[in-house]
GROMACS .gro file of C-alpha atoms in nm:
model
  329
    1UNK     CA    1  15.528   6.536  -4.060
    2UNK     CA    2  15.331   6.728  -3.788
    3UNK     CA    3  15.194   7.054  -3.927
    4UNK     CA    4  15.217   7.417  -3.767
    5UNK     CA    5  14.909   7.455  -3.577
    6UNK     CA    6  14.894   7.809  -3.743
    7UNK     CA    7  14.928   7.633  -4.088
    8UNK     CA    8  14.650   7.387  -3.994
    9UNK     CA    9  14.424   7.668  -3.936
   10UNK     CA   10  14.493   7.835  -4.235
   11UNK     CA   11  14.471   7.504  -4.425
   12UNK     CA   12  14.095   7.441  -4.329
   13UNK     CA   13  13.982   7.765  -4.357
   14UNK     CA   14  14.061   7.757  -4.735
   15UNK     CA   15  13.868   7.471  -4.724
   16UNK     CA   16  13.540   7.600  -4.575
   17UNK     CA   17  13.517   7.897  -4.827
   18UNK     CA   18  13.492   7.674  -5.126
   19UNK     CA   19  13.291   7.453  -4.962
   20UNK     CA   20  13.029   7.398  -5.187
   21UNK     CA   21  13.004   7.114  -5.410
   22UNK     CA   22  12.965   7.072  -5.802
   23UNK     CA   23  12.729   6.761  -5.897
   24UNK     CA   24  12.537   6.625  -6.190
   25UNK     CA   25  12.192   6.715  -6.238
   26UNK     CA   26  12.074   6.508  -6.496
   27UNK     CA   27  11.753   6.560  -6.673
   28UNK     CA   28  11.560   6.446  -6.970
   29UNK     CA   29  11.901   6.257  -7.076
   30UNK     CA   30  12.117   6.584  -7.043
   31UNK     CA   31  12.388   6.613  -6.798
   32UNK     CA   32  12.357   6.904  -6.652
   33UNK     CA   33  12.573   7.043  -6.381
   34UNK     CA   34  12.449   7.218  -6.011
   35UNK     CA   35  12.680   7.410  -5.810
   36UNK     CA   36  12.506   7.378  -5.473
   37UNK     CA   37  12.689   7.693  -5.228
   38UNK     CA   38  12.845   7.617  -4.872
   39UNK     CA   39  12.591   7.750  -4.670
   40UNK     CA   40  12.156   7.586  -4.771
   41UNK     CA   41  11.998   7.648  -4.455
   42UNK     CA   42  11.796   7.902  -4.631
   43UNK     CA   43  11.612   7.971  -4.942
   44UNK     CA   44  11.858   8.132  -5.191
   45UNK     CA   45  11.871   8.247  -5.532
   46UNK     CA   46  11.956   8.025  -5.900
   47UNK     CA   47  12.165   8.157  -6.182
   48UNK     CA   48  12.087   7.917  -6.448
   49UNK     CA   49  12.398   7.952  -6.671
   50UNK     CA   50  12.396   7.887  -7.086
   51UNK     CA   51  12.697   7.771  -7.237
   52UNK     CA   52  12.814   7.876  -7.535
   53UNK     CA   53  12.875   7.667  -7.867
   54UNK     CA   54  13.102   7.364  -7.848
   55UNK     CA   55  13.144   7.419  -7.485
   56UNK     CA   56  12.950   7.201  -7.198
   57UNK     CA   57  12.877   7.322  -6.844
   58UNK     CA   58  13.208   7.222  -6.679
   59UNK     CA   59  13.394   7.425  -6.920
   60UNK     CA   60  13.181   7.719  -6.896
   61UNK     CA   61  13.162   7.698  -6.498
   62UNK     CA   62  13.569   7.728  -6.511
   63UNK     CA   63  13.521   7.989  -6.762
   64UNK     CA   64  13.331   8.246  -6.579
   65UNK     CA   65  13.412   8.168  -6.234
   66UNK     CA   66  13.032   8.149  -6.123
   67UNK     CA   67  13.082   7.892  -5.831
   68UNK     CA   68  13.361   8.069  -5.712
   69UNK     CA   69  13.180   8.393  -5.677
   70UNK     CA   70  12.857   8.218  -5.556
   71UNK     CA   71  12.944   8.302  -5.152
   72UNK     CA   72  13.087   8.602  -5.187
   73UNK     CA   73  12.738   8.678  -5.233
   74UNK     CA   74  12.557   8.477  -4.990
   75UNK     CA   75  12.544   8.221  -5.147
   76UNK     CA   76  12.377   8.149  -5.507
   77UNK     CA   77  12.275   7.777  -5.682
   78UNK     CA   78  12.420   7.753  -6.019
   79UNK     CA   79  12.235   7.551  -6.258
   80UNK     CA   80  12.440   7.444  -6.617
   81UNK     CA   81  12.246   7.290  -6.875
   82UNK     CA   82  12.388   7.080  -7.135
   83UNK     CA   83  12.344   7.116  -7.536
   84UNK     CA   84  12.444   6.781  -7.661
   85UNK     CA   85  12.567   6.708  -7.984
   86UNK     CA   86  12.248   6.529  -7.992
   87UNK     CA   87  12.031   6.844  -8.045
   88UNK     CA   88  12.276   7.034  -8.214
   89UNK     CA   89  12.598   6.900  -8.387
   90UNK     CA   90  12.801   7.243  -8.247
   91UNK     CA   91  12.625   7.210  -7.910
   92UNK     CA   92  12.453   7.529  -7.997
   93UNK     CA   93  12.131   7.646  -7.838
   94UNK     CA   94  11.919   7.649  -8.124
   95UNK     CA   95  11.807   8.025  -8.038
   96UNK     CA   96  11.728   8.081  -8.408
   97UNK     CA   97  11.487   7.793  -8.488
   98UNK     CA   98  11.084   7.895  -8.437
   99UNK     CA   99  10.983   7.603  -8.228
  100UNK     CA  100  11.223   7.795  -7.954
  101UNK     CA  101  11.141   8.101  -7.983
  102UNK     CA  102  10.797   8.074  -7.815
  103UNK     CA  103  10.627   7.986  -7.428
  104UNK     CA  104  10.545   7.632  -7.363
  105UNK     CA  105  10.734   7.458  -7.600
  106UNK     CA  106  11.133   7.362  -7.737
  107UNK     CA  107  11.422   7.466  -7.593
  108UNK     CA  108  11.269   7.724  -7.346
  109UNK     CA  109  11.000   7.470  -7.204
  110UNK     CA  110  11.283   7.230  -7.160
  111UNK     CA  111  11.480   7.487  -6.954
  112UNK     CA  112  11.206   7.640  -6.762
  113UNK     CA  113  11.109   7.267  -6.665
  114UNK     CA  114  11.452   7.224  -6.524
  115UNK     CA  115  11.449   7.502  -6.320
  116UNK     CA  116  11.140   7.381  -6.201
  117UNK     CA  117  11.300   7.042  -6.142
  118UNK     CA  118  11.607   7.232  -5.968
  119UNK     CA  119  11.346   7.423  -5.723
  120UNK     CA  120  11.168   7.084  -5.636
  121UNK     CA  121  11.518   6.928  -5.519
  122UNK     CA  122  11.693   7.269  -5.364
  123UNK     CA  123  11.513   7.539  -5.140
  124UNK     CA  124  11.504   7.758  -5.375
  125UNK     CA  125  11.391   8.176  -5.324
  126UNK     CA  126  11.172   8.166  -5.650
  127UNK     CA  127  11.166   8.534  -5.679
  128UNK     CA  128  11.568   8.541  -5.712
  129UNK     CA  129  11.621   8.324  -6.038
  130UNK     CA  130  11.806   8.450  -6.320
  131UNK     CA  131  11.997   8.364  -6.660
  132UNK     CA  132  12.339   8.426  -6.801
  133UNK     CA  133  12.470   8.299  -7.082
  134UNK     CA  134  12.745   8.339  -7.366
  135UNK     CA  135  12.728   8.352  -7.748
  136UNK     CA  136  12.419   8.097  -7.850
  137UNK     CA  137  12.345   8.069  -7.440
  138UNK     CA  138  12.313   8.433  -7.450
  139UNK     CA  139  12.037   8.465  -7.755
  140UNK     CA  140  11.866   8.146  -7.598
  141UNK     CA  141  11.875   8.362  -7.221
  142UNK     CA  142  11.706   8.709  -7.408
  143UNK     CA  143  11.410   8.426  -7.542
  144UNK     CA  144  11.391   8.319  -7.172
  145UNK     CA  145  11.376   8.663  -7.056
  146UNK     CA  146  11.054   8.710  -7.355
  147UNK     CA  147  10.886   8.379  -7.287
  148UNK     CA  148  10.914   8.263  -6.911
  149UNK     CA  149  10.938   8.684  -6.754
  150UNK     CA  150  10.691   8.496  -6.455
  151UNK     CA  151  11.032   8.290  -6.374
  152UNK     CA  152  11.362   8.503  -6.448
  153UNK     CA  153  11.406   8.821  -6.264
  154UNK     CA  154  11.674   8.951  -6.463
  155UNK     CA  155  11.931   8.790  -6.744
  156UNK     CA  156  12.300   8.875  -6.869
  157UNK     CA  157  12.360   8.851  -7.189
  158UNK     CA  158  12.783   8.810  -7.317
  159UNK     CA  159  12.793   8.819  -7.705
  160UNK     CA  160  12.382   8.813  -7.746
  161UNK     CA  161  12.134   8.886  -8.026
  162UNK     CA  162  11.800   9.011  -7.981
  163UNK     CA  163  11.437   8.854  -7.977
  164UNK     CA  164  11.377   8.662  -8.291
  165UNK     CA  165  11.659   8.780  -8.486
  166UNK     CA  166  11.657   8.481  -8.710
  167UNK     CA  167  11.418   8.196  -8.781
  168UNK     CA  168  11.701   7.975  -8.981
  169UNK     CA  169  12.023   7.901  -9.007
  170UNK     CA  170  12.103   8.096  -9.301
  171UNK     CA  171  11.948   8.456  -9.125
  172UNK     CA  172  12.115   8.352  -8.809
  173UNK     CA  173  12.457   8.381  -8.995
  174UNK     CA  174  12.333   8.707  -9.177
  175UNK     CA  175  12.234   8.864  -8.774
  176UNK     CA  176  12.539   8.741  -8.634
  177UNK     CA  177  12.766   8.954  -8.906
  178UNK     CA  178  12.492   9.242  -8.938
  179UNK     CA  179  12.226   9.245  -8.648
  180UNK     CA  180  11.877   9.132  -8.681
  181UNK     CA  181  11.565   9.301  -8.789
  182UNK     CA  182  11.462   9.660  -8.598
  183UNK     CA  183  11.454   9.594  -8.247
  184UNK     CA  184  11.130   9.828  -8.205
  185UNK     CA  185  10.994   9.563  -8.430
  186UNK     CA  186  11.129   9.297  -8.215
  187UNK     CA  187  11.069   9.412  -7.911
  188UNK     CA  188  10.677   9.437  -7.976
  189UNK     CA  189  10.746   9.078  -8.027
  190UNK     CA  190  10.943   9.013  -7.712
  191UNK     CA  191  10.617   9.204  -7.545
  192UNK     CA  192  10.391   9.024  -7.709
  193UNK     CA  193  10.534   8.680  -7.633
  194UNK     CA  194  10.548   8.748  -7.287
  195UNK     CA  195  10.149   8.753  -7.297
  196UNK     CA  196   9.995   8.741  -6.936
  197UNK     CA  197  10.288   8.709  -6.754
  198UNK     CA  198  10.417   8.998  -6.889
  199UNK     CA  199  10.664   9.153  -6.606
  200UNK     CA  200  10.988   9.373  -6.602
  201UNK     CA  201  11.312   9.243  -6.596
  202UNK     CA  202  11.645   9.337  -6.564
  203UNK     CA  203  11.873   9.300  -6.830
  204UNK     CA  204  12.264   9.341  -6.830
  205UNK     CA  205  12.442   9.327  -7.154
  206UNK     CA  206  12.835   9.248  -7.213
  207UNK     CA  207  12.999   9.255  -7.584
  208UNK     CA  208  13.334   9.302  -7.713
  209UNK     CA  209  13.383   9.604  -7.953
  210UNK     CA  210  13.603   9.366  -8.150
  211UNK     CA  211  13.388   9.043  -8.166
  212UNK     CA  212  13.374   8.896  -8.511
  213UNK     CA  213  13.187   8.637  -8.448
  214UNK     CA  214  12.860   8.781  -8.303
  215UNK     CA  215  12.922   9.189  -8.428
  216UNK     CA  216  12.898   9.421  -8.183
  217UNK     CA  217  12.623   9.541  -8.361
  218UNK     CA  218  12.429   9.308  -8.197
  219UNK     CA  219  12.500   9.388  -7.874
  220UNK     CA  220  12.345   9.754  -7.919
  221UNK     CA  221  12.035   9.557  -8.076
  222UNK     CA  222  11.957   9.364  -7.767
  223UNK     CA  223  11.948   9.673  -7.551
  224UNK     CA  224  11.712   9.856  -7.805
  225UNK     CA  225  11.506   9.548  -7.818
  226UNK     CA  226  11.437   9.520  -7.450
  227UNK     CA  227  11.399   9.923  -7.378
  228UNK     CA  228  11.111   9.850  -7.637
  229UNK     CA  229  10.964   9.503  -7.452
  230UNK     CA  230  11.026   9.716  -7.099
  231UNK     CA  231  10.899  10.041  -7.203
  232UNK     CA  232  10.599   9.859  -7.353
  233UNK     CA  233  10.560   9.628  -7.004
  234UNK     CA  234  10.611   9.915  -6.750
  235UNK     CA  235  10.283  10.130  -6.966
  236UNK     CA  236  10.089   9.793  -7.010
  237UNK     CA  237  10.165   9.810  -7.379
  238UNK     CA  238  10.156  10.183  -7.455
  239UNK     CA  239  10.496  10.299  -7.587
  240UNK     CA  240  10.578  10.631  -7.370
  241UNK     CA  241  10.912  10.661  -7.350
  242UNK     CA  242  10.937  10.547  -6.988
  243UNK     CA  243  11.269  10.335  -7.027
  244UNK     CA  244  11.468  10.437  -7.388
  245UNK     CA  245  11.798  10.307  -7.531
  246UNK     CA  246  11.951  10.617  -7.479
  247UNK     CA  247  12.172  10.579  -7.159
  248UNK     CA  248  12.102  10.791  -6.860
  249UNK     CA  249  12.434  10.772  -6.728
  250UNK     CA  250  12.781  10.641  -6.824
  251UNK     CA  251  13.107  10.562  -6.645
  252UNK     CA  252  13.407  10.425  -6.807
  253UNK     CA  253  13.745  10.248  -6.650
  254UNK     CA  254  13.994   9.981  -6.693
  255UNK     CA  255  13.994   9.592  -6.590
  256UNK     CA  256  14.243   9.590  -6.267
  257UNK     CA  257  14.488   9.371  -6.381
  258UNK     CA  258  14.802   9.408  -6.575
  259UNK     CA  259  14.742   9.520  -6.892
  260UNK     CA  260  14.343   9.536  -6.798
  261UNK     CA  261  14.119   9.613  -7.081
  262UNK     CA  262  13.942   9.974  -7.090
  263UNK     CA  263  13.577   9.949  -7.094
  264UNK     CA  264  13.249  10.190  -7.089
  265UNK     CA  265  12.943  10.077  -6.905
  266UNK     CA  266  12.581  10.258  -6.976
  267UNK     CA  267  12.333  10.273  -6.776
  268UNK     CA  268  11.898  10.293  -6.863
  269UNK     CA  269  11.713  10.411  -6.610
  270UNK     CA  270  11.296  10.440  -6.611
  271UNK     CA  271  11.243  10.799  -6.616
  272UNK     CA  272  10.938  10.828  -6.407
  273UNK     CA  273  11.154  10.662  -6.110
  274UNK     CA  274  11.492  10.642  -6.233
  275UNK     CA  275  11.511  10.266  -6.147
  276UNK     CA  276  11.811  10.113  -6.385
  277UNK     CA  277  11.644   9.816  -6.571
  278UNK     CA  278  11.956   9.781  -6.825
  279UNK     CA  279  12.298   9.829  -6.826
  280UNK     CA  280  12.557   9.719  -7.137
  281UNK     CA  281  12.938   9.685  -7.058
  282UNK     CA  282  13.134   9.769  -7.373
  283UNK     CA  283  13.516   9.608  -7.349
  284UNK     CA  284  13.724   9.767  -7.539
  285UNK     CA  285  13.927   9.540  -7.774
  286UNK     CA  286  13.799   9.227  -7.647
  287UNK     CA  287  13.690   8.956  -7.956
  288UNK     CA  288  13.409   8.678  -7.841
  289UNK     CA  289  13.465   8.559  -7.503
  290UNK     CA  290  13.365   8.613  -7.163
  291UNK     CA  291  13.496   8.932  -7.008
  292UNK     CA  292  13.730   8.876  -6.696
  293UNK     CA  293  13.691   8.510  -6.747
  294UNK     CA  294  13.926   8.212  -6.620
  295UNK     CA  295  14.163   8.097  -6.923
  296UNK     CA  296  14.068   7.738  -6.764
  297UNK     CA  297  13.766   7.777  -6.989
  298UNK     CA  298  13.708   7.804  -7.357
  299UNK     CA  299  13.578   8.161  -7.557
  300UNK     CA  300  13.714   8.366  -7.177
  301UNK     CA  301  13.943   8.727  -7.231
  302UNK     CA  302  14.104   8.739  -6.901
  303UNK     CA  303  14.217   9.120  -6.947
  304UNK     CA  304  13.873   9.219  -6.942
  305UNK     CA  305  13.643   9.335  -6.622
  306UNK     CA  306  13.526   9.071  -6.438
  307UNK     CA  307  13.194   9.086  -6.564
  308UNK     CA  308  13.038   8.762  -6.392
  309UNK     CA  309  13.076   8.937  -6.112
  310UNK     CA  310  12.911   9.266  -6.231
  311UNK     CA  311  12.619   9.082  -6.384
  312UNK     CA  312  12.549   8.933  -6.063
  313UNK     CA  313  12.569   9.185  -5.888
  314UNK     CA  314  12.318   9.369  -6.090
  315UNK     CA  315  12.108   9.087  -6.050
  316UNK     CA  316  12.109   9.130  -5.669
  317UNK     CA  317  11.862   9.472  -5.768
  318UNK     CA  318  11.589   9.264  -5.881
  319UNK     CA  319  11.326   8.998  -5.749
  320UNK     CA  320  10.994   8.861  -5.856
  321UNK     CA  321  10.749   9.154  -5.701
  322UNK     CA  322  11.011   9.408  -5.644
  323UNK     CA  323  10.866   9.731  -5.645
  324UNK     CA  324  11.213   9.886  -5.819
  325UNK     CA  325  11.079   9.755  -6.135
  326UNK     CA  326  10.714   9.529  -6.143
  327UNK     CA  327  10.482   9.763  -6.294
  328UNK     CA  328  10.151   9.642  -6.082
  329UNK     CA  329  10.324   9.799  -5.820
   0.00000   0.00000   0.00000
């Protein structure tokens, strides 16, 4: 049957704007996942993305709709590491044992080697690389942000807990249902495990005010936390006050789709030149899951803003030397 030539049109246009491809990327026995965009004539940026507990990167790629989003904005590289069973009988990041908690060693050596690995194999724009992740993916992306600062320009974190919240599995438990230790306390520690390569990042922060899994309590933590690290980065290690956990402006609205969750999202901006560093979407109603995610995937609320998007987005603000936020310049 002879198509309409209109239809044929129509037909491979479709085609070219998911063009992109979705391939293995295995490293140090892990198979890990690369969405590689439509368009790699150029450098472009890398969202490495951390999956959640019992999920793998397939499932969390469907869930939050990164490699569909990645040309809408010009294109992004999408890196998924795996957790196997292996390492962690849930497929947990193990955000709450010491040996990754620090630089140069565990979990985040492992993942700052990959995106290393990643950049050696794709042209890569090494000032645009980031980190998102959900639940234990989230916690493991807020050490990243503390221990490799010289790589990530900015991470998202969906159903997070601050720096060092736990150092076992029992306290890990005890932070997930109460929040950590004071976050003034931990972010000195997120400052001082950044060391020399202590830099400003951006940090976006997503939590469900009905999450009973990871309280939302915890979500508030990791934005005190990081005004602390921030604050302590932007004043080369003097507290001042420049960036505070007290939002400088809020705005507030409701998911566009039917039945669309409401939501509040603050915003942290330095005060000497009201760059925003941090923002934290609140969702209304929402339990643990990815806002605005894709039901094809596990641990994803549907009714909530789309907040892959948003994240990166936000992300788009920030680079590796960017004056809105590197305090050397």
């Amino acid at each position: 049957m002879r198509l309409p030539i209109r239809l044929c049109c129509l037909l491979l246009l479709v085609a070219a704007v998911h063009a992109g491809t979705f391939v293995d990327f295995p490293f140090q026995n892990r198979a890990n996942k690369v969405w590689v965009p439509t368009d790699t004539s150029k450098a472009l940026p890398l969202i490495v993305a951390l999956h959640g507990c019992t999920q793998n990167p397939t499932d969390f790629a469907k869930g939050t709709n990164l490699n569909e989003i990645s040309d809408k904005f010009g294109g992004i590289y999408v890196l998924y590491p795996e957790q196997p069973s292996s390492s962690n009988m849930n497929k947990c990041w193990n955000w709450f044992e010491p040996a990754n908690q620090a630089f140069g060693a565990g979990e985040p050596l492992l993942l700052a080697n990959m995106v290393k690995a990643v950049q050696a194999k794709y042209t890569i724009d090494t000032a645009r690389v980031y980190c998102l992740g959900m639940s234990a993916g989230a916690a493991m992306s807020v050490i990243l942000g503390a221990t490799y600062p010289d790589i990530f320009s900015a991470i998202a974190v969906g159903s997070g807990i601050e720096y060092k919240a736990a150092t076992s599995v029992i306290s890990a438990n005890n932070a997930m249902l109460h929040g950590g230790p004071s976050p003034v306390t931990q972010g000195r520690l997120a400052y001082t495990a950044m060391g020399t390569r202590a830099a400003a990042l951006g940090v976006f922060v997503i939590h469900g005010t009905q999450d009973y899994t990871v309280y939302p309590v915890n979500g508030g933590q990791v934005i005190s936390q990081y005004a602390t690290t921030l604050d302590l980065v932007i004043n080369h290690g003097t507290a001042r006050g420049t960036l505070t956990d007290k939002p400088t402006s809020t705005t507030t609205g409701t998911a566009p789709v039917t039945g669309g969750r409401a939501y509040t999202l603050h915003s942290y901006a330095r005060t000497d030149d009201a760059h925003v560093l941090m923002k934290y979407l609140i969702v209304t109603g929402m339990g643990h899951a990815w806002s605005g995610g894709n039901p094809a995937g596990t641990y994803t609320d549907n009714k909530g803003p789309d907040a892959s998007s948003m994240a990166v987005q936000f992300f788009t603000n920030f680079f590796r030397n960017s004056t809105a936020f590197d305090p050397a310049l």
